[in-house]
PDB file of C-alpha atoms and ligand atoms in Angstrom:
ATOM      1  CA  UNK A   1      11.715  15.804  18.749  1.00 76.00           C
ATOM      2  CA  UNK A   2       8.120  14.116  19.041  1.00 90.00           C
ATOM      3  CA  UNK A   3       7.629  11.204  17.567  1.00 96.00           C
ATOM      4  CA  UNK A   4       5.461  11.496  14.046  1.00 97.00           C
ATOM      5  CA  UNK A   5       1.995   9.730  14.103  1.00 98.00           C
ATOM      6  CA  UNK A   6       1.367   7.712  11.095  1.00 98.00           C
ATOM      7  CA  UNK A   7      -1.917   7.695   9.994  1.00 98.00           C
ATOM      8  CA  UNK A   8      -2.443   3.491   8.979  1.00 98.00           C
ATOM      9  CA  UNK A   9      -5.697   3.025   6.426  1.00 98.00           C
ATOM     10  CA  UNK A  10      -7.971   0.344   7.717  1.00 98.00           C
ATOM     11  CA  UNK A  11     -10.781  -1.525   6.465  1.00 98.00           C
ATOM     12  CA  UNK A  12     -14.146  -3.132   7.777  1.00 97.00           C
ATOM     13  CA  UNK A  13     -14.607  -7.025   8.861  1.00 93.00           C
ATOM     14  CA  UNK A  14     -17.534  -8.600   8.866  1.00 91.00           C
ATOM     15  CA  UNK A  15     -17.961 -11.197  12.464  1.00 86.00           C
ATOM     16  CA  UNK A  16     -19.567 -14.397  11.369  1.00 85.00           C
ATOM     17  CA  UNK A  17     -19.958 -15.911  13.764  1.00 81.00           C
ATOM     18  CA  UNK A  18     -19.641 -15.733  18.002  1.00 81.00           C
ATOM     19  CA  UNK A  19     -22.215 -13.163  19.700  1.00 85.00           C
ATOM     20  CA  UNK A  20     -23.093 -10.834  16.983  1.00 87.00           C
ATOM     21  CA  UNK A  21     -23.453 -12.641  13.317  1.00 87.00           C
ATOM     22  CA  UNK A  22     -23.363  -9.771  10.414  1.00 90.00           C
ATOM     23  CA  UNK A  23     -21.530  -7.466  13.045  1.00 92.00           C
ATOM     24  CA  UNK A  24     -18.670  -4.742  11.406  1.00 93.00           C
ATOM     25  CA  UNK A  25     -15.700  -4.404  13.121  1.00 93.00           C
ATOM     26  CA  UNK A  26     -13.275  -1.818  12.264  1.00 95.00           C
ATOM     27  CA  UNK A  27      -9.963  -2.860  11.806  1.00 96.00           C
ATOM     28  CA  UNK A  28      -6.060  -3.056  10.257  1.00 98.00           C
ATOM     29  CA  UNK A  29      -4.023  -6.030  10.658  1.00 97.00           C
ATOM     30  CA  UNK A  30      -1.818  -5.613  13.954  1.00 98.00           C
ATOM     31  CA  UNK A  31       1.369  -6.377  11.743  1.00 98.00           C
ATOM     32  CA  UNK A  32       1.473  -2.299  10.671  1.00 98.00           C
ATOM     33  CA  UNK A  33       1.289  -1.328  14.355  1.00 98.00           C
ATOM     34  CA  UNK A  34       3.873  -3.151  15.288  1.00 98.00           C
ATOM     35  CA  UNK A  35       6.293  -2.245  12.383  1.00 98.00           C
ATOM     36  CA  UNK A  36       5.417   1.548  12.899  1.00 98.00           C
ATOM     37  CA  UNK A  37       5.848   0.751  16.743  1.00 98.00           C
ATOM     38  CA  UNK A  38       8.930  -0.985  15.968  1.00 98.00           C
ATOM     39  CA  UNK A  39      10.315   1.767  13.932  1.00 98.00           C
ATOM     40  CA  UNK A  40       9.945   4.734  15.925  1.00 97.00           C
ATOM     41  CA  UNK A  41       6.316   6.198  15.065  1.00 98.00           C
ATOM     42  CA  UNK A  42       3.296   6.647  16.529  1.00 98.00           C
ATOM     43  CA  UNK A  43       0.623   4.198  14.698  1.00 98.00           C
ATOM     44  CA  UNK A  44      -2.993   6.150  14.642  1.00 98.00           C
ATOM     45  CA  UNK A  45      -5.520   3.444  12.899  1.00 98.00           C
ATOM     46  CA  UNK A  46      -7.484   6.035  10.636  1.00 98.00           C
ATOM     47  CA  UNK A  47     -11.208   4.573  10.765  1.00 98.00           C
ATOM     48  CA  UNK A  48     -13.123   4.156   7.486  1.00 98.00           C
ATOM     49  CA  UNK A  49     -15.956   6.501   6.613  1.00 98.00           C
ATOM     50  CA  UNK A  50     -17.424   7.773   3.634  1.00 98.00           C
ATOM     51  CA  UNK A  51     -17.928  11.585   5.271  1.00 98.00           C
ATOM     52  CA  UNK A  52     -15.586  13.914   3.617  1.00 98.00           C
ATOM     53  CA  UNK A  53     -15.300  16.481   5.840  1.00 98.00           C
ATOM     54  CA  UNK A  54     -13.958  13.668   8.596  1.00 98.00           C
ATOM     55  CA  UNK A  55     -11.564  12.340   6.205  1.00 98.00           C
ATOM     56  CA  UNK A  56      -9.871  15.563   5.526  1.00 98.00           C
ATOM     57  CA  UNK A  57      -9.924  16.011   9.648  1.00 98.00           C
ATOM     58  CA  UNK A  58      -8.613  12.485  10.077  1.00 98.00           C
ATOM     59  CA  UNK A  59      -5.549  13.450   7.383  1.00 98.00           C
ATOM     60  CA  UNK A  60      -5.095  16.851   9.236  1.00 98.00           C
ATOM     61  CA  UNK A  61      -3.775  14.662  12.122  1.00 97.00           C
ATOM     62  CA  UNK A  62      -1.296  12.464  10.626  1.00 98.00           C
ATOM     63  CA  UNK A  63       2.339  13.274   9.318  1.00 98.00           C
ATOM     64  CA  UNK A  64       2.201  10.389   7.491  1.00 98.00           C
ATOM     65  CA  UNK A  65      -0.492   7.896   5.678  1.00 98.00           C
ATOM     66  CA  UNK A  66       0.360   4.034   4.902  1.00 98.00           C
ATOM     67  CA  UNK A  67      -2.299   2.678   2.732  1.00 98.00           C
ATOM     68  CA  UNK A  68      -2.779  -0.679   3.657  1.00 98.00           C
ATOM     69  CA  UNK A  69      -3.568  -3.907   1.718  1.00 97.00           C
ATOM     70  CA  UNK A  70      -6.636  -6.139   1.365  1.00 96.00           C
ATOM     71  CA  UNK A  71      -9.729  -5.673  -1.027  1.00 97.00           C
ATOM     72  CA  UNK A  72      -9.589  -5.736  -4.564  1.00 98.00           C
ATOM     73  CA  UNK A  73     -10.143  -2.040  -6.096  1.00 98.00           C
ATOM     74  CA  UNK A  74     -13.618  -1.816  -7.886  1.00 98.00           C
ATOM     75  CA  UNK A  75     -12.879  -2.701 -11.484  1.00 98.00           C
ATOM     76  CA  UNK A  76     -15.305   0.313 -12.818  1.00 98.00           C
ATOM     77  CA  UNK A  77     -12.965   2.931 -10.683  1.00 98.00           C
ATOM     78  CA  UNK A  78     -10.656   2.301 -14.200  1.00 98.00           C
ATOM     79  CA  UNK A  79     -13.374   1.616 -16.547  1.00 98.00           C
ATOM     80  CA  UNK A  80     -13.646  -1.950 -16.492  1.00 98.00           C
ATOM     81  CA  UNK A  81     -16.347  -4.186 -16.345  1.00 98.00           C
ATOM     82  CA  UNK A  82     -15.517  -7.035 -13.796  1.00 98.00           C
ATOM     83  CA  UNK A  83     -13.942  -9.892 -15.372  1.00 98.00           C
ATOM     84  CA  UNK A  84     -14.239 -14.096 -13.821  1.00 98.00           C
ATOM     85  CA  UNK A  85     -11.836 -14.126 -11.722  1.00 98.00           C
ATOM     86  CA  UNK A  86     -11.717 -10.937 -10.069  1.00 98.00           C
ATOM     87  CA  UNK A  87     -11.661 -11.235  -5.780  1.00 97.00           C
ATOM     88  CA  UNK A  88     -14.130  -9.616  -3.359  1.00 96.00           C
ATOM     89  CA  UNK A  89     -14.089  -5.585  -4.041  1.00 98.00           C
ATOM     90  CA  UNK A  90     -15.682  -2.954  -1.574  1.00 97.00           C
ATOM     91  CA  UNK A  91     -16.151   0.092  -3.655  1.00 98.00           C
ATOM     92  CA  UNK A  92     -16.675   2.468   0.048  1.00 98.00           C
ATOM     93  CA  UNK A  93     -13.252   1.670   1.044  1.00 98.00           C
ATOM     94  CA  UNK A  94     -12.090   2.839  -2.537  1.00 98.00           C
ATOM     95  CA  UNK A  95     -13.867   5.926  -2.120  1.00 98.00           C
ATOM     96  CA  UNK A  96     -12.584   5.981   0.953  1.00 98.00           C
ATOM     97  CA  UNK A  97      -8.512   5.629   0.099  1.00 98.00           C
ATOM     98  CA  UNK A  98      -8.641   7.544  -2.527  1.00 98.00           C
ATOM     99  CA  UNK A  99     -10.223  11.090  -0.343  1.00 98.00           C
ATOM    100  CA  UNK A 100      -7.387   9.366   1.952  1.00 98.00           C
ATOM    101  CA  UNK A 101      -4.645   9.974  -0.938  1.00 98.00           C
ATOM    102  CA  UNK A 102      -6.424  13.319  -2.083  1.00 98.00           C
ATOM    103  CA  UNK A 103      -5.814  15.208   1.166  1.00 98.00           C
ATOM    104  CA  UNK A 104      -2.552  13.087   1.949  1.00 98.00           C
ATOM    105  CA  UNK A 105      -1.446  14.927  -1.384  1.00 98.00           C
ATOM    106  CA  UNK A 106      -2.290  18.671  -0.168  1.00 97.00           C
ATOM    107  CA  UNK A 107      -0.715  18.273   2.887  1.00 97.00           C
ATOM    108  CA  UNK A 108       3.031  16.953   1.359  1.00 97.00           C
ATOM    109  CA  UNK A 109       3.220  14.013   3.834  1.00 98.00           C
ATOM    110  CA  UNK A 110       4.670  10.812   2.881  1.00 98.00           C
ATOM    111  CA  UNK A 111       2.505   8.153   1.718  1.00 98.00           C
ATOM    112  CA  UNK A 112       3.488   4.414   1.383  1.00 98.00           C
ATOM    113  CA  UNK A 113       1.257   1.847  -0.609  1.00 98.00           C
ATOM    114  CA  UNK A 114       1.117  -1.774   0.635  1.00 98.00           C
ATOM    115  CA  UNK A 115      -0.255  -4.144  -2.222  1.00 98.00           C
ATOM    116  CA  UNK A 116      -3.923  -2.901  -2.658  1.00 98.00           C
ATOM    117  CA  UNK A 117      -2.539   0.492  -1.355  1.00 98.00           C
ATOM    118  CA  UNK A 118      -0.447   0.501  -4.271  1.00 98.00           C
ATOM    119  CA  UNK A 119      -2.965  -0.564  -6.760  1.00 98.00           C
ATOM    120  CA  UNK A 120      -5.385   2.172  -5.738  1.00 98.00           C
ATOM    121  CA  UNK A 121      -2.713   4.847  -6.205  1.00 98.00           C
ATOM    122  CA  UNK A 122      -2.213   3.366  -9.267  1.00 98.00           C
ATOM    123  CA  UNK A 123      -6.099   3.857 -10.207  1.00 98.00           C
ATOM    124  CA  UNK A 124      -5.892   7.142  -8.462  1.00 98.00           C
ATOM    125  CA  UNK A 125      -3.873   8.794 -10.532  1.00 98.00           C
ATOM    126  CA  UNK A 126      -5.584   7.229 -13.661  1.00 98.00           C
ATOM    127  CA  UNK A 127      -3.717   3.894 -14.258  1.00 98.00           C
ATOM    128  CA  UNK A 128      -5.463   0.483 -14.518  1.00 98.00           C
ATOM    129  CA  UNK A 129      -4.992  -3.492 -13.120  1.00 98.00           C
ATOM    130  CA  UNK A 130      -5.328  -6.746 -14.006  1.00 98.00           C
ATOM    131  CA  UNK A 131      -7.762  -8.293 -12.872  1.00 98.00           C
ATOM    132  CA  UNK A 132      -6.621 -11.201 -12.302  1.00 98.00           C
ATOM    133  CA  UNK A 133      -2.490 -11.943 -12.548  1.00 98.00           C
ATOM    134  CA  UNK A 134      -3.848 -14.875 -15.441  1.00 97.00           C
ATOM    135  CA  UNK A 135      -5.075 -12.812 -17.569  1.00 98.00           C
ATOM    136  CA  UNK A 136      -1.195 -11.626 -18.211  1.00 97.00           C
ATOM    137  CA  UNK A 137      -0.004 -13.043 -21.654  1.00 95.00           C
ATOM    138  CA  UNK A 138       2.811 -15.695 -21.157  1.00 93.00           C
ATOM    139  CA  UNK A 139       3.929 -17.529 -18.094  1.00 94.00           C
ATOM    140  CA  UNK A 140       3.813 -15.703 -14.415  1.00 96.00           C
ATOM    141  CA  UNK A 141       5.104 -16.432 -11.112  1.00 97.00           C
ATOM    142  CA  UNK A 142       3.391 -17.420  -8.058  1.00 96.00           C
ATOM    143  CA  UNK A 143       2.213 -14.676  -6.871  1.00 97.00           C
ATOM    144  CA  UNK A 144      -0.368 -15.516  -3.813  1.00 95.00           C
ATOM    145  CA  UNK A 145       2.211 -17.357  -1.932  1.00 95.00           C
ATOM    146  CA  UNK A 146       0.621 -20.016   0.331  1.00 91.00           C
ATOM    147  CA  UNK A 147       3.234 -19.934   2.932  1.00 90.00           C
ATOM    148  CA  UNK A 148       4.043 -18.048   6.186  1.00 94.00           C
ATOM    149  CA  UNK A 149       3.633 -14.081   5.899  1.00 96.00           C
ATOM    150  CA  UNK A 150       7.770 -13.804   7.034  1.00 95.00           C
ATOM    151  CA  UNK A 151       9.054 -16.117   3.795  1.00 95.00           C
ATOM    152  CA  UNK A 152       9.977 -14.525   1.226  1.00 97.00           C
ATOM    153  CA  UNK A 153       9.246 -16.347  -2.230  1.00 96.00           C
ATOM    154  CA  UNK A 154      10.082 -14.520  -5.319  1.00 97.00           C
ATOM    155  CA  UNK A 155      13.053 -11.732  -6.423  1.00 98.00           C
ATOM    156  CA  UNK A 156      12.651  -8.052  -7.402  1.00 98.00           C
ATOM    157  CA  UNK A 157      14.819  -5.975  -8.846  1.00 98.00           C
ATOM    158  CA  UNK A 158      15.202  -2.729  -8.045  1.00 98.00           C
ATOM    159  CA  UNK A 159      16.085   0.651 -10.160  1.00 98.00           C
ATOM    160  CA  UNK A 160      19.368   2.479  -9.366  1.00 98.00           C
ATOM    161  CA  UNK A 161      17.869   5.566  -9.836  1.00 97.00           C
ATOM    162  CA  UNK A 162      14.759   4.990  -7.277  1.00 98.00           C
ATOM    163  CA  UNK A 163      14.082   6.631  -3.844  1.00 98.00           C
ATOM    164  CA  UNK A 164      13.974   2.614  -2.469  1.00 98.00           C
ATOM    165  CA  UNK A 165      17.520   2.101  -3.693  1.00 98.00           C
ATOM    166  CA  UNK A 166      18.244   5.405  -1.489  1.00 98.00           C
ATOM    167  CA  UNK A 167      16.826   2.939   1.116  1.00 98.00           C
ATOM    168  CA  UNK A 168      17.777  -0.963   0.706  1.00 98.00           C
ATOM    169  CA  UNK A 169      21.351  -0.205  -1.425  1.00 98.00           C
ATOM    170  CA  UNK A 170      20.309  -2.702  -3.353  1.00 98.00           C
ATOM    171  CA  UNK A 171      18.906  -3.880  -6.918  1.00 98.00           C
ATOM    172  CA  UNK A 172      17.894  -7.675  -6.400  1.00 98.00           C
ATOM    173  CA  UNK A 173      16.670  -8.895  -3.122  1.00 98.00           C
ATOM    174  CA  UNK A 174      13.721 -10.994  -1.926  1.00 98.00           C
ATOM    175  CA  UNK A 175      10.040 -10.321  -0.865  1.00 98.00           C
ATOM    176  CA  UNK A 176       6.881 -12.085   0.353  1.00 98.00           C
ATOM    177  CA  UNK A 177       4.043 -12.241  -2.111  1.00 98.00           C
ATOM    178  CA  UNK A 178       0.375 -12.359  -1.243  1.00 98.00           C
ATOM    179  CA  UNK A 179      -1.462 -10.921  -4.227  1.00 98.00           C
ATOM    180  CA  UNK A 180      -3.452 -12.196  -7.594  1.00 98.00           C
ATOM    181  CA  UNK A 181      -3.579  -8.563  -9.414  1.00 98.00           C
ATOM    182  CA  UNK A 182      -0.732  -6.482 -10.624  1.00 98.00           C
ATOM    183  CA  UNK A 183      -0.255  -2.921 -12.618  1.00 98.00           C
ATOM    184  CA  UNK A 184      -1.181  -2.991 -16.187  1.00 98.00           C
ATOM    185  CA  UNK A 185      -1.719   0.939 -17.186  1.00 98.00           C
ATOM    186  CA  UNK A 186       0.844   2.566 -14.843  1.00 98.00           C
ATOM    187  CA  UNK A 187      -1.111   5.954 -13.443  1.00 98.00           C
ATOM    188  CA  UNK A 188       0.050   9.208 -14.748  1.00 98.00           C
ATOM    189  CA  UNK A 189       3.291  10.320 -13.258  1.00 98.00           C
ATOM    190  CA  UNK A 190       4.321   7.026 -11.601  1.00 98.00           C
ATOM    191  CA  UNK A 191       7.286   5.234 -12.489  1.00 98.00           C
ATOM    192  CA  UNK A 192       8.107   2.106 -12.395  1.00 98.00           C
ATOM    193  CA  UNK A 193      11.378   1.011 -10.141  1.00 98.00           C
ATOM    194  CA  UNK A 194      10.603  -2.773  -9.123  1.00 98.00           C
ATOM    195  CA  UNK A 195       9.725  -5.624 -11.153  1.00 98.00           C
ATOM    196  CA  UNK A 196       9.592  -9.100 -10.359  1.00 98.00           C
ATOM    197  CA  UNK A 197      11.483 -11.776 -12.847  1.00 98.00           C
ATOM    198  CA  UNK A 198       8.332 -12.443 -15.022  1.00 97.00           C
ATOM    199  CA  UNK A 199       8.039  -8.476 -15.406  1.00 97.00           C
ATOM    200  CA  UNK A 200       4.736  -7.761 -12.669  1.00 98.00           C
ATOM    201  CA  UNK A 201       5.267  -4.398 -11.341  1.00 98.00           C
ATOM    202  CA  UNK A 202       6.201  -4.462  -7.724  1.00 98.00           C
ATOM    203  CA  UNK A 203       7.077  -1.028  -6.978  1.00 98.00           C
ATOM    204  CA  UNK A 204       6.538   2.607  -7.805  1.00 98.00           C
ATOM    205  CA  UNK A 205       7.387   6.126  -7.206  1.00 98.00           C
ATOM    206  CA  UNK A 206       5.404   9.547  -7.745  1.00 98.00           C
ATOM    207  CA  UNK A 207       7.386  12.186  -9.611  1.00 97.00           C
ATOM    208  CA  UNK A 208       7.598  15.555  -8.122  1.00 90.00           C
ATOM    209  CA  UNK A 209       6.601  14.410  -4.670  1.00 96.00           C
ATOM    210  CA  UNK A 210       9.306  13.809  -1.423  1.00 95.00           C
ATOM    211  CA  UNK A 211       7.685  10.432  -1.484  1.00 97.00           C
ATOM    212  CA  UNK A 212       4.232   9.023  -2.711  1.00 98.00           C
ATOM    213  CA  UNK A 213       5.212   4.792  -3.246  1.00 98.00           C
ATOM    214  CA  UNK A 214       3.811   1.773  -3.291  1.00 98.00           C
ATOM    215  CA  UNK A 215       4.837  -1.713  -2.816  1.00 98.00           C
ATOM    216  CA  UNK A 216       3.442  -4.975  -4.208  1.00 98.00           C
ATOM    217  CA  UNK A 217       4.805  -7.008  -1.159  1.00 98.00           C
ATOM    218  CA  UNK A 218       3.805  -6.869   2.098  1.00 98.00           C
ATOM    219  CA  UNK A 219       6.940  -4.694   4.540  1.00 98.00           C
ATOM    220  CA  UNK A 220       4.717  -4.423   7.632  1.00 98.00           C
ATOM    221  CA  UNK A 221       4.962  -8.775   7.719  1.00 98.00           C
ATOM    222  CA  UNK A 222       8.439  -8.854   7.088  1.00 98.00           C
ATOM    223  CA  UNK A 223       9.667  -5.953   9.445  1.00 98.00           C
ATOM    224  CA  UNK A 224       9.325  -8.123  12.068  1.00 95.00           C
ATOM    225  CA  UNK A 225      12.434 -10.390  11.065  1.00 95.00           C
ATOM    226  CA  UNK A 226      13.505  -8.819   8.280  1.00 97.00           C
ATOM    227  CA  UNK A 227      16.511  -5.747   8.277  1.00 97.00           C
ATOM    228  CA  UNK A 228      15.843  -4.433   5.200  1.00 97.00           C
ATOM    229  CA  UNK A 229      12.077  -3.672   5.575  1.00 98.00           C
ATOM    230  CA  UNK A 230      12.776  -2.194   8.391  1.00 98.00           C
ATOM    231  CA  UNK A 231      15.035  -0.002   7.042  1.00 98.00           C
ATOM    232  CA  UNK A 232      12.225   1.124   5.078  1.00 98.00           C
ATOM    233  CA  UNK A 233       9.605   1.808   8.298  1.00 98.00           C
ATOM    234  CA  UNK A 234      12.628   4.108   9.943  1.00 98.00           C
ATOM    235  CA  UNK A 235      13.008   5.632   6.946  1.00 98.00           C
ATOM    236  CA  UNK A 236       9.758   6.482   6.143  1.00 98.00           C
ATOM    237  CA  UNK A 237       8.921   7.737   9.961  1.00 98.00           C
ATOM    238  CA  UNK A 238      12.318  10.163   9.754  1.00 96.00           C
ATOM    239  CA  UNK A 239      10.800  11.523   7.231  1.00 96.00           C
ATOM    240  CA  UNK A 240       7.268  12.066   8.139  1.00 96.00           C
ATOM    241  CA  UNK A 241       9.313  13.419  11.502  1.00 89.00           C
ATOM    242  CA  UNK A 242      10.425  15.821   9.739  1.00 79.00           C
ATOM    243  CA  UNK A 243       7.252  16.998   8.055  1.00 71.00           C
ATOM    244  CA  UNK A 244       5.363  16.889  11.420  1.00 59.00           C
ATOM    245  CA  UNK A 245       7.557  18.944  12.769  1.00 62.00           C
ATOM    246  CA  UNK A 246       7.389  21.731  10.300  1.00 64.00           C
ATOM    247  CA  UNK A 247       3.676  21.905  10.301  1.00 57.00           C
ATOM    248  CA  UNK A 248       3.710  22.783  14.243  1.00 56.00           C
TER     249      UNK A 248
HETATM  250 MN1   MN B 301       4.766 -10.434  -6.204  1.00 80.16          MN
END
């Protein structure tokens, strides 16, 4: 059986400094590579473009997409005006995820959310964030861990009834924690099967779809040490294997 190729989002940096100043640079953080690697799939870095027609090409070639973190989604793609403490936002690579998700969708492949991958699925499909994890009544966890990518900080628990539990086989275990927004409005026909103790959604699952989740944490760090996220990489890339080889 061939291995699957799994289509990885990516996202544009800017070079400061060195010999061209202003320069873009596309890119994904090598961590996703390697887990994919790692995990028996074929990483294919899917470069961002606002053309259509090439994003619907780019998803024909994939048996798999992994939305991958950074950016903060554009606070008017759900209706909100941009609040004080929102982060940097980069409304092309929105547009861009979301004709990502859109074709992902049509084809049937498995999809996997990594923190802002899971918030824009969340917007996709018509749910909302906050902007800003402070502007959460009562007291909440840290959050934007300032520690090594491999430590895990804070607890989820995890829904019996979830396809994750399939997975890890378990309902509390640790996870690493690098972001300042969370769920509020969960998007129609998600659910929610991971919370953390303060109640921040960490995880969810499309209905009516083989599998279509995100995660709040970051996997693709953790894989590297961790059993249980890797667990999660094989299992995702059997199962895009499987897809890829019915559409031949
Ligand atoms: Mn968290």
């Amino acid at each position: 059986m061939k291995k699957p190729v799994i289509g990885i989002s990516s996202s544009v940096m800017v070079d400061n400094g060195g010999m061209f100043p202003g320069y873009e640079r596309a890119y994904v953080n090598k961590d996703y590579v390697d887990a994919v690697v790692n995990n028996g799939g074929v990483p294919f870095i899917i470069p961002l473009t606002g053309d259509k027609e090439v994003i619907k090409a780019q998803i024909e070639m994939v048996d798999a997409l992994i939305l991958s973190g950074g950016h903060d989604v554009y606070p008017l793609n759900y209706n909100e005006e941009p609040k004080q403490r929102i982060g940097q936002v980069f409304p092309e690579r929105d547009y861009y995820d979301f004709e990502l998700l859109k074709n992902a969708k049509k084809k049937g492949i498995p999809i996997l959310g990594v923190c802002r991958g899971l918030q824009i699925m969340n917007v996709y499909e018509g749910g909302s964030l906050y902007q800003d994890l402070s502007y959460i009544d009562g007291e909440v966890l840290k959050h934007s861990q300032n520690d090594r990518t491999i430590l895990k900080t804070h607890t989820v628990e995890l829904s019996k009834k979830s396809k994750l539990y399939k997975i890890f086989k378990l309902e509390k275990f640790l996870i690493n924690s690098f972001h300042h927004q969370a769920i509020n409005r969960v998007g129609k026909n998600f659910e929610v099967v991971a919370r953390a103790k303060d109640g921040v959604i960490e995880a969810i699952e499309y209905k009516d779809y083989p599998f279509y989740v995100g995660v709040q944490w970051h996997p693709e760090m953790l894989a590297k040490t961790d059993d249980l996220m890797k667990k999660l990489f094989k299992e995702f890339i059997n199962m895009s294997k499987k897809v890829g080889n019915k559409n031949e």
